[in-house]
Short mmCIF file of N, CA and C in Angstrom, two decimals:
data_model
loop_
_atom_site.label_atom_id
_atom_site.label_comp_id
_atom_site.label_asym_id
_atom_site.label_seq_id
_atom_site.Cartn_x
_atom_site.Cartn_y
_atom_site.Cartn_z
N MET A 1 63.72 34.87 58.40
CA MET A 1 63.93 35.21 59.80
C MET A 1 64.84 36.45 59.84
N ALA A 2 64.39 37.46 60.53
CA ALA A 2 65.14 38.72 60.62
C ALA A 2 65.81 38.82 61.99
N VAL A 3 67.03 39.30 61.97
CA VAL A 3 67.78 39.51 63.21
C VAL A 3 68.10 40.99 63.29
N ALA A 4 67.78 41.59 64.41
CA ALA A 4 68.02 43.02 64.59
C ALA A 4 69.25 43.21 65.47
N PHE A 5 70.10 44.10 65.05
CA PHE A 5 71.29 44.45 65.83
C PHE A 5 71.17 45.90 66.27
N PHE A 6 71.54 46.15 67.50
CA PHE A 6 71.55 47.53 68.00
C PHE A 6 72.95 48.08 67.77
N ILE A 7 73.05 49.13 67.00
CA ILE A 7 74.33 49.78 66.75
C ILE A 7 74.26 51.18 67.34
N PRO A 8 74.99 51.42 68.45
CA PRO A 8 74.93 52.75 69.06
C PRO A 8 75.61 53.79 68.18
N ASP A 9 75.15 55.01 68.30
CA ASP A 9 75.76 56.06 67.50
C ASP A 9 77.11 56.46 68.08
N GLN A 10 77.87 57.22 67.34
CA GLN A 10 79.23 57.58 67.73
C GLN A 10 79.25 58.42 69.01
N ALA A 11 78.29 59.29 69.19
CA ALA A 11 78.25 60.13 70.39
C ALA A 11 78.10 59.28 71.65
N THR A 12 77.27 58.25 71.56
CA THR A 12 77.08 57.37 72.71
C THR A 12 78.37 56.61 73.02
N LEU A 13 79.01 56.11 72.00
CA LEU A 13 80.27 55.38 72.21
C LEU A 13 81.33 56.29 72.82
N LEU A 14 81.45 57.51 72.31
CA LEU A 14 82.44 58.44 72.85
C LEU A 14 82.13 58.82 74.29
N ARG A 15 80.85 59.02 74.60
CA ARG A 15 80.46 59.37 75.97
C ARG A 15 80.80 58.23 76.93
N GLU A 16 80.49 57.00 76.54
CA GLU A 16 80.80 55.84 77.40
C GLU A 16 82.31 55.67 77.58
N ALA A 17 83.07 55.88 76.49
CA ALA A 17 84.53 55.76 76.59
C ALA A 17 85.09 56.84 77.52
N GLU A 18 84.56 58.05 77.44
CA GLU A 18 85.02 59.13 78.32
C GLU A 18 84.68 58.85 79.77
N GLN A 19 83.49 58.30 80.02
CA GLN A 19 83.11 57.96 81.39
C GLN A 19 84.03 56.88 81.96
N LYS A 20 84.36 55.88 81.15
CA LYS A 20 85.27 54.82 81.62
C LYS A 20 86.65 55.38 81.89
N GLU A 21 87.11 56.28 81.02
CA GLU A 21 88.42 56.89 81.21
C GLU A 21 88.46 57.71 82.50
N GLN A 22 87.40 58.49 82.76
CA GLN A 22 87.34 59.27 84.00
C GLN A 22 87.32 58.37 85.22
N GLN A 23 86.61 57.27 85.13
CA GLN A 23 86.57 56.33 86.25
C GLN A 23 87.96 55.75 86.52
N ILE A 24 88.68 55.38 85.46
CA ILE A 24 90.02 54.84 85.62
C ILE A 24 90.95 55.90 86.21
N LEU A 25 90.84 57.14 85.76
CA LEU A 25 91.69 58.21 86.28
C LEU A 25 91.40 58.47 87.76
N ARG A 26 90.12 58.43 88.15
CA ARG A 26 89.78 58.61 89.57
C ARG A 26 90.36 57.49 90.43
N MET A 27 90.27 56.26 89.93
CA MET A 27 90.82 55.14 90.69
C MET A 27 92.34 55.27 90.81
N ARG A 28 92.99 55.68 89.73
CA ARG A 28 94.45 55.84 89.75
C ARG A 28 94.85 56.94 90.72
N GLU A 29 94.11 58.06 90.73
CA GLU A 29 94.40 59.15 91.65
C GLU A 29 94.21 58.71 93.09
N THR A 30 93.17 57.93 93.34
CA THR A 30 92.92 57.43 94.69
C THR A 30 94.06 56.54 95.16
N GLN A 31 94.56 55.69 94.26
CA GLN A 31 95.67 54.81 94.63
C GLN A 31 96.93 55.61 94.93
N TRP A 32 97.21 56.65 94.13
CA TRP A 32 98.39 57.47 94.38
C TRP A 32 98.26 58.24 95.68
N ARG A 33 97.06 58.74 95.98
CA ARG A 33 96.86 59.44 97.26
C ARG A 33 97.09 58.50 98.43
N LEU A 34 96.60 57.27 98.32
CA LEU A 34 96.80 56.29 99.39
C LEU A 34 98.29 56.01 99.57
N LEU A 35 98.99 55.80 98.47
CA LEU A 35 100.42 55.54 98.54
C LEU A 35 101.17 56.71 99.15
N ALA A 36 100.83 57.93 98.75
CA ALA A 36 101.48 59.12 99.30
C ALA A 36 101.20 59.24 100.79
N THR A 37 99.98 58.95 101.21
CA THR A 37 99.62 59.02 102.62
C THR A 37 100.43 58.00 103.43
N VAL A 38 100.55 56.79 102.91
CA VAL A 38 101.31 55.76 103.62
C VAL A 38 102.78 56.18 103.75
N VAL A 39 103.35 56.70 102.66
CA VAL A 39 104.76 57.11 102.70
C VAL A 39 104.96 58.25 103.69
N LEU A 40 104.09 59.26 103.64
CA LEU A 40 104.23 60.40 104.56
C LEU A 40 104.04 59.99 106.01
N GLU A 41 103.07 59.15 106.28
CA GLU A 41 102.86 58.70 107.66
C GLU A 41 104.05 57.86 108.15
N THR A 42 104.62 57.05 107.27
CA THR A 42 105.79 56.27 107.64
C THR A 42 106.98 57.18 107.93
N LEU A 43 107.17 58.20 107.10
CA LEU A 43 108.26 59.14 107.35
C LEU A 43 108.05 59.88 108.67
N ARG A 44 106.83 60.26 108.94
CA ARG A 44 106.55 60.94 110.22
C ARG A 44 106.82 60.01 111.39
N LEU A 45 106.45 58.77 111.23
CA LEU A 45 106.62 57.81 112.33
C LEU A 45 108.09 57.57 112.63
N TYR A 46 108.90 57.48 111.59
CA TYR A 46 110.31 57.15 111.79
C TYR A 46 111.24 58.35 111.66
N SER A 47 110.71 59.55 111.71
CA SER A 47 111.59 60.72 111.64
C SER A 47 112.43 60.78 112.91
N PRO A 48 113.66 61.28 112.80
CA PRO A 48 114.56 61.26 113.96
C PRO A 48 114.11 62.19 115.08
N CYS A 49 113.35 63.19 114.76
CA CYS A 49 112.93 64.14 115.77
C CYS A 49 111.46 64.49 115.56
N PRO A 50 110.57 63.92 116.34
CA PRO A 50 109.16 64.25 116.16
C PRO A 50 108.90 65.71 116.52
N PRO A 51 107.94 66.32 115.86
CA PRO A 51 107.69 67.74 116.13
C PRO A 51 107.23 67.96 117.57
N LYS A 52 107.84 68.94 118.22
CA LYS A 52 107.48 69.29 119.60
C LYS A 52 107.16 70.78 119.62
N VAL A 53 106.22 71.13 120.42
CA VAL A 53 105.80 72.52 120.49
C VAL A 53 106.88 73.35 121.18
N GLY A 54 107.33 74.39 120.50
CA GLY A 54 108.28 75.30 121.11
C GLY A 54 109.73 74.87 121.06
N ARG A 55 110.04 73.73 120.48
CA ARG A 55 111.42 73.27 120.41
C ARG A 55 111.82 73.08 118.96
N LYS A 56 113.11 73.33 118.72
CA LYS A 56 113.63 73.11 117.38
C LYS A 56 114.30 71.75 117.33
N CYS A 57 114.22 71.15 116.17
CA CYS A 57 114.84 69.84 115.98
C CYS A 57 116.27 70.03 115.51
N GLY A 58 117.17 69.30 116.09
CA GLY A 58 118.55 69.36 115.65
C GLY A 58 119.44 68.53 116.55
N LYS A 59 120.46 67.94 115.98
CA LYS A 59 121.36 67.13 116.76
C LYS A 59 122.29 68.01 117.59
N TYR A 60 122.74 69.08 116.94
CA TYR A 60 123.67 69.98 117.62
C TYR A 60 122.97 71.29 117.95
N ARG A 61 123.16 71.75 119.13
CA ARG A 61 122.55 73.01 119.56
C ARG A 61 123.64 73.98 119.93
N LYS A 62 123.35 75.26 119.74
CA LYS A 62 124.29 76.30 120.16
C LYS A 62 124.29 76.37 121.68
N PRO A 63 125.44 76.56 122.26
CA PRO A 63 125.45 76.72 123.71
C PRO A 63 124.79 78.05 124.09
N SER A 64 123.99 78.01 125.11
CA SER A 64 123.31 79.25 125.54
C SER A 64 124.31 80.18 126.21
N GLN A 65 124.15 81.46 125.97
CA GLN A 65 125.09 82.44 126.53
C GLN A 65 124.43 83.27 127.58
#
């Protein structure tokens, strides 16, 4: 009784490993982008002075002369 085993060549193994690595890197980048977006949106939400058109943000202002 003969049993056949499929043994992929080295190029195929390297290509599959590279594809898996790229997939993992894309997923990691996506997670970091999501985290950065959440942090930036939270900072914008809780910033002491939301951006207003034509006005500068600051606690102390110079008296107008």
